[in-house]
Coordinates of C-alpha atoms and ligand atoms in Angstrom, one line a residue:
M107 CA -47.3 463.0 -13.1
E108 CA -46.0 461.9 -9.8
K109 CA -42.2 461.9 -9.4
L110 CA -39.9 459.9 -7.2
V111 CA -36.4 461.3 -6.7
V112 CA -33.8 458.9 -5.2
V113 CA -30.9 460.7 -3.6
D114 CA -27.9 458.6 -2.8
N115 CA -24.2 459.3 -2.6
L116 CA -23.4 455.6 -3.2
W117 CA -21.2 455.5 -0.1
T118 CA -22.6 452.1 0.8
G119 CA -25.4 451.8 -1.8
L120 CA -24.8 450.4 -5.3
R121 CA -26.2 452.0 -8.5
E122 CA -26.7 448.6 -10.0
N123 CA -29.4 447.9 -7.4
L124 CA -31.7 450.2 -9.3
A125 CA -30.6 449.1 -12.8
H126 CA -33.7 446.9 -13.3
I127 CA -36.1 449.8 -12.7
Q128 CA -36.9 451.6 -16.0
D129 CA -39.7 454.1 -15.0
P130 CA -40.0 457.6 -16.3
R131 CA -41.2 458.8 -12.9
L132 CA -38.0 457.8 -11.2
T133 CA -35.0 460.2 -11.2
F134 CA -31.7 459.3 -9.6
V135 CA -29.5 462.0 -8.1
E136 CA -26.0 461.2 -6.8
A137 CA -25.7 463.5 -3.9
D138 CA -25.3 463.6 -0.1
A139 CA -28.6 463.8 1.8
E140 CA -27.2 466.7 3.9
R141 CA -26.3 468.7 0.8
F142 CA -29.0 467.8 -1.7
S143 CA -30.9 470.9 -2.9
S144 CA -33.9 471.2 -5.2
D145 CA -36.4 473.8 -6.4
F146 CA -39.2 471.3 -5.6
Q147 CA -41.0 471.1 -2.3
F148 CA -41.8 467.4 -1.7
D149 CA -45.1 465.9 -0.5
E150 CA -43.2 463.1 1.2
I151 CA -39.6 462.4 2.1
I152 CA -38.3 459.0 3.2
H153 CA -34.9 459.3 4.9
F154 CA -32.8 456.2 4.8
A155 CA -29.5 457.8 4.1
S156 CA -27.0 456.1 6.5
P157 CA -24.6 453.2 6.5
A158 CA -26.1 450.4 8.7
S159 CA -23.1 448.1 9.0
P160 CA -21.0 448.6 12.2
P161 CA -17.6 448.4 10.5
W162 CA -18.7 450.9 7.9
Y163 CA -20.2 453.5 10.3
M164 CA -17.4 453.0 12.8
R165 CA -14.8 453.8 10.2
E166 CA -16.5 457.1 9.3
P167 CA -18.4 458.3 12.4
V168 CA -18.5 462.0 11.5
R169 CA -19.9 461.2 8.1
T170 CA -22.5 458.9 9.7
I171 CA -23.7 461.6 12.1
S172 CA -23.8 464.0 9.2
A173 CA -25.8 461.7 7.0
N174 CA -28.5 461.0 9.6
L175 CA -28.9 464.2 11.5
G176 CA -27.5 466.6 8.9
G177 CA -29.5 464.7 6.3
A178 CA -32.8 465.2 8.3
L179 CA -32.1 468.9 9.0
N180 CA -31.5 469.5 5.3
L181 CA -34.3 467.4 3.9
L182 CA -36.9 469.0 6.3
N183 CA -36.3 472.2 4.4
L184 CA -37.5 470.5 1.2
L185 CA -40.8 469.2 2.6
K186 CA -44.1 470.9 1.8
P187 CA -45.9 472.3 4.8
K188 CA -47.8 469.4 6.5
G189 CA -45.9 467.0 4.3
R190 CA -44.9 463.5 5.5
F191 CA -41.3 462.7 6.7
S192 CA -40.6 459.0 7.2
F193 CA -37.3 457.9 8.8
A194 CA -35.5 454.6 9.3
S195 CA -34.3 454.6 12.9
T196 CA -32.9 451.5 14.5
S197 CA -33.1 448.9 17.2
E198 CA -29.6 450.3 18.2
V199 CA -31.5 453.0 20.1
Y200 CA -32.0 450.3 22.7
G201 CA -28.2 449.9 23.0
D202 CA -27.4 446.7 25.0
P203 CA -30.9 446.2 26.2
L204 CA -31.7 445.1 29.8
V205 CA -35.3 444.0 28.9
S206 CA -36.3 441.4 26.3
P207 CA -38.2 441.7 24.0
Q208 CA -37.8 445.5 23.6
P209 CA -41.0 447.5 23.4
E210 CA -40.9 451.0 21.9
S211 CA -41.4 452.5 25.4
Y212 CA -38.0 451.0 26.6
R213 CA -35.5 453.9 26.8
G214 CA -32.5 451.9 26.1
S215 CA -29.0 451.5 27.5
V216 CA -26.7 453.4 25.2
D217 CA -23.2 454.7 25.7
C218 CA -23.2 458.2 24.2
T219 CA -19.3 458.2 23.8
G220 CA -19.0 454.5 22.9
P221 CA -17.8 453.0 19.6
R222 CA -21.4 452.6 18.3
S223 CA -22.4 456.1 19.3
S224 CA -22.1 457.8 15.9
Y225 CA -24.9 455.5 14.7
D226 CA -27.0 455.1 17.9
E227 CA -27.0 458.7 18.9
S228 CA -27.5 460.2 15.5
K229 CA -30.5 458.0 15.1
R230 CA -31.8 459.0 18.5
C231 CA -31.3 462.7 17.9
T232 CA -32.9 462.5 14.5
E233 CA -36.0 460.8 16.2
S234 CA -36.0 463.8 18.6
L235 CA -35.7 466.3 15.7
L236 CA -38.7 464.7 13.9
F237 CA -40.9 464.4 16.9
E238 CA -40.3 468.0 17.9
S239 CA -40.9 469.2 14.3
H240 CA -44.1 467.2 14.3
R241 CA -45.1 468.8 17.6
T242 CA -44.2 472.4 16.7
T243 CA -45.0 472.5 12.9
G244 CA -47.6 469.8 12.4
I245 CA -45.6 467.8 9.8
D246 CA -46.7 464.2 9.5
V247 CA -44.0 461.9 10.8
R248 CA -43.5 458.1 10.6
I249 CA -40.5 456.6 12.4
V250 CA -39.6 453.0 12.3
R251 CA -37.0 451.1 14.3
L252 CA -35.6 448.4 12.2
F253 CA -34.0 445.2 13.6
N254 CA -31.2 443.5 11.7
V255 CA -32.4 443.4 8.1
Y256 CA -30.7 441.0 5.7
G257 CA -31.2 439.6 2.2
P258 CA -30.3 439.8 -1.5
R259 CA -28.7 443.1 -2.7
T260 CA -26.7 443.5 0.4
R261 CA -23.2 444.3 -0.8
P262 CA -20.9 441.3 -0.4
D263 CA -18.4 443.5 1.4
D264 CA -21.0 445.0 3.8
G265 CA -19.5 443.2 6.8
R266 CA -22.7 442.5 8.8
A267 CA -23.2 438.9 10.1
V268 CA -25.4 437.2 7.5
S269 CA -23.7 438.8 4.5
N270 CA -20.2 438.4 5.9
F271 CA -20.7 434.7 6.7
L272 CA -22.1 434.1 3.2
S273 CA -19.3 435.9 1.5
Q274 CA -16.8 434.1 3.6
A275 CA -18.4 430.7 3.0
L276 CA -18.3 431.3 -0.8
T277 CA -14.6 432.4 -0.8
H278 CA -12.1 431.2 1.8
G279 CA -14.6 429.3 3.9
E280 CA -13.7 430.8 7.3
L281 CA -16.7 432.3 9.2
T282 CA -15.5 434.9 11.6
V283 CA -17.6 434.7 14.8
Y284 CA -16.8 437.6 17.1
G285 CA -16.7 436.5 20.8
D286 CA -18.3 433.2 21.6
G287 CA -21.3 433.9 19.3
S288 CA -23.9 433.7 22.1
Q289 CA -25.1 437.2 21.4
G290 CA -28.6 437.1 19.9
R291 CA -30.2 439.0 17.0
S292 CA -33.6 439.0 15.3
W293 CA -33.0 438.6 11.6
G294 CA -35.6 440.2 9.3
Y295 CA -35.7 439.2 5.7
V296 CA -35.8 442.2 3.4
D297 CA -39.1 441.4 1.6
D298 CA -40.9 441.2 4.9
I299 CA -39.5 444.4 6.1
V300 CA -40.2 446.3 2.9
E301 CA -43.8 445.1 3.0
A302 CA -44.2 446.5 6.5
L303 CA -42.6 449.8 5.5
S304 CA -44.9 450.3 2.6
R305 CA -47.9 449.5 4.7
Y306 CA -46.8 452.1 7.3
F307 CA -45.4 454.9 5.2
W308 CA -48.1 454.9 2.5
R309 CA -51.3 454.4 4.5
D310 CA -52.8 457.9 4.7
E311 CA -55.4 457.1 7.3
L312 CA -52.8 456.1 9.9
T313 CA -52.1 458.8 12.5
Y314 CA -49.5 457.0 14.6
V315 CA -46.2 458.9 14.2
G316 CA -44.0 456.2 15.7
P317 CA -41.6 454.9 16.8
L318 CA -42.6 451.6 15.5
N319 CA -40.5 448.4 15.9
I320 CA -40.3 446.4 12.7
G321 CA -38.5 443.1 12.4
N322 CA -38.8 439.4 12.9
D323 CA -39.3 438.5 16.6
R324 CA -37.5 435.2 16.5
E325 CA -34.1 435.7 18.1
I326 CA -31.3 433.5 17.0
S327 CA -27.7 433.5 18.3
V328 CA -24.8 434.4 16.0
I329 CA -23.2 431.0 16.5
D330 CA -26.4 429.4 15.3
V331 CA -26.3 431.5 12.2
A332 CA -22.7 430.5 11.5
R333 CA -23.5 426.8 12.2
Y334 CA -26.5 426.9 9.8
I335 CA -24.4 428.4 7.0
E336 CA -21.6 425.9 7.8
K337 CA -24.1 423.2 7.1
L338 CA -25.4 424.9 3.9
V339 CA -22.0 425.3 2.3
P340 CA -19.7 422.3 2.6
G341 CA -16.1 423.0 3.4
T342 CA -16.9 426.0 5.6
R343 CA -15.5 426.3 9.2
I344 CA -16.0 428.7 12.1
K345 CA -13.1 430.9 13.3
F346 CA -13.6 432.6 16.7
C347 CA -12.3 436.1 16.8
P348 CA -12.0 438.7 19.7
P349 CA -15.3 440.1 20.8
V350 CA -16.3 443.5 19.4
P351 CA -16.4 446.1 22.3
Q352 CA -19.9 446.9 23.4
D353 CA -21.4 444.4 21.1
P354 CA -25.1 444.2 22.3
T355 CA -25.8 440.8 23.9
N356 CA -29.4 440.5 22.7
R357 CA -32.0 442.2 20.5
R358 CA -35.6 441.2 19.9
P359 CA -38.5 443.4 18.9
D360 CA -41.7 443.5 20.9
L361 CA -44.2 443.6 18.0
T362 CA -47.4 444.3 20.0
L363 CA -47.7 447.8 18.7
C364 CA -46.6 446.9 15.2
R365 CA -49.4 444.3 15.1
K366 CA -52.0 446.9 16.1
V367 CA -50.8 449.6 13.7
L368 CA -50.3 447.2 10.8
P369 CA -52.9 444.5 11.3
G370 CA -52.3 441.4 9.2
W371 CA -48.6 442.1 8.7
E372 CA -46.2 439.4 9.9
A373 CA -42.6 438.5 9.1
N374 CA -43.5 435.4 7.0
V375 CA -40.1 434.3 5.7
S376 CA -38.4 431.9 8.0
Y377 CA -34.8 432.6 8.8
E378 CA -33.8 429.3 7.2
D379 CA -35.5 430.1 3.9
G380 CA -34.3 433.7 4.0
V381 CA -30.6 432.7 4.4
R382 CA -31.0 430.1 1.7
M383 CA -32.4 432.7 -0.8
T384 CA -29.7 435.2 0.2
L385 CA -27.0 432.5 -0.3
E386 CA -28.2 432.0 -3.9
W387 CA -28.0 435.7 -4.7
F388 CA -24.5 435.8 -3.1
R389 CA -23.4 432.8 -5.1
D390 CA -24.2 434.7 -8.4
K391 CA -22.5 437.9 -7.2
V392 CA -19.4 436.3 -5.8
G393 CA -19.2 434.2 -9.0
Q394 CA -19.3 437.5 -11.0
G395 CA -16.2 438.6 -9.0
A396 CA -17.9 441.1 -6.6
S397 CA -15.5 442.3 -3.8
T398 CA -16.1 440.5 -0.6
D399 CA -13.5 442.4 1.4
A400 CA -15.5 443.9 4.3
P401 CA -13.7 446.4 6.6
S402 CA -12.6 444.9 9.9
P403 CA -14.6 445.9 13.0
V404 CA -13.0 448.8 14.8
F405 CA -11.5 447.9 18.2
D406 CA -11.4 451.0 20.4
T407 CA -8.2 450.7 22.5
R408 CA -9.6 453.1 25.1
L409 CA -12.0 450.4 26.1
A410 CA -9.4 447.7 26.5
A411 CA -8.3 448.6 30.0
P412 CA -10.4 449.8 32.9
V413 CA -9.7 453.5 33.7
Ligands
LIG182 N1 -20.8 439.3 13.8 C1 -19.9 438.2 13.8 N2 -19.1 438.0 12.7 C2 -19.2 438.8 11.6 C3 -20.1 439.9 11.6 C4 -20.9 440.1 12.7 O1 -19.8 437.5 14.8 O2 -18.4 438.6 10.6 C5 -21.6 439.5 15.0 C6 -21.5 440.9 15.6 O3 -20.5 441.0 16.5 C7 -22.9 441.0 16.3 C8 -23.8 440.2 15.4 O4 -23.0 439.3 14.6 O5 -22.9 440.4 17.5 C9 -24.7 441.0 14.4 O6 -23.8 441.9 13.8 P1 -24.2 442.8 12.6 O7 -23.0 443.6 12.2 O8 -24.9 442.0 11.5 O9 -25.3 443.8 13.2 P2 -25.4 444.6 14.5 O10 -26.6 444.0 15.3 O11 -24.2 444.4 15.4 O12 -25.6 446.0 14.1

């Protein structure tokens, strides 16, 4: 019988997200990716162990680096020779991009000592680790760069834009827009993204090892997201807050390669429908008393004054 072992330390994940899956092939192990050990050698490892929300990873940068890079180093030891190692990298590898949309060939504009570096650089270094392992040992590798994923099952205290605005709209009604809100993101609904991942990770005949941009290529500014949610939830208002240091000004995937590697796949859920579906899920969660207290973004005082 095939077996699926889910390893999660529940730092940002929630056990209840798996509660509906009753399948004897699934085993859940509460452990850190960088410390998990097993007598098994796995045919395939999918490494998604990392917080993705800036306030969460900025609060624990060392742990973030450890989860990504330490996780990959440890898990590689558990892979069968020539097994497949898939990894969720990020559009953050492009930093604050100087080209739009961003193709995979764009090398990015990242500050390796900046406030987002624990996330950006550990994703970048894990990409290097996997590419070099592929080159030197012949393991099969699949690396995706995900652009701003949102949707149901995000924790209400996650702190990223869509989930934060929805939690705020359903509680005190004040939507915190950092800066003037003109910064753009490409918001990908979770079902579309999962569909792309399953097509890429589980199609044996594919030989492309990545990196592969996956996301929705319609870019929408943060202020437009806030205004849309303001309209959906009566009584909501926008509160402008100080800008987050080094907040990327724009982000949009070039999907040319994605459309070649995954023919027929498209992000089908419009942003308007996706936000409405996510709102309904949040309404239930917040109604059941889920915590909506996201950590505040970290403001690095070293960046406040020019040196
Ligand atoms: N943002 C905001 N208010 C919030 C949360 C996020 O204005 O309550 C902004 C954030 O500064 C960024 C954008 O929304 O410009 C997307 O932030 P998110 O944390 O969702 O993802 P990021 O792309 O920064 O990783």
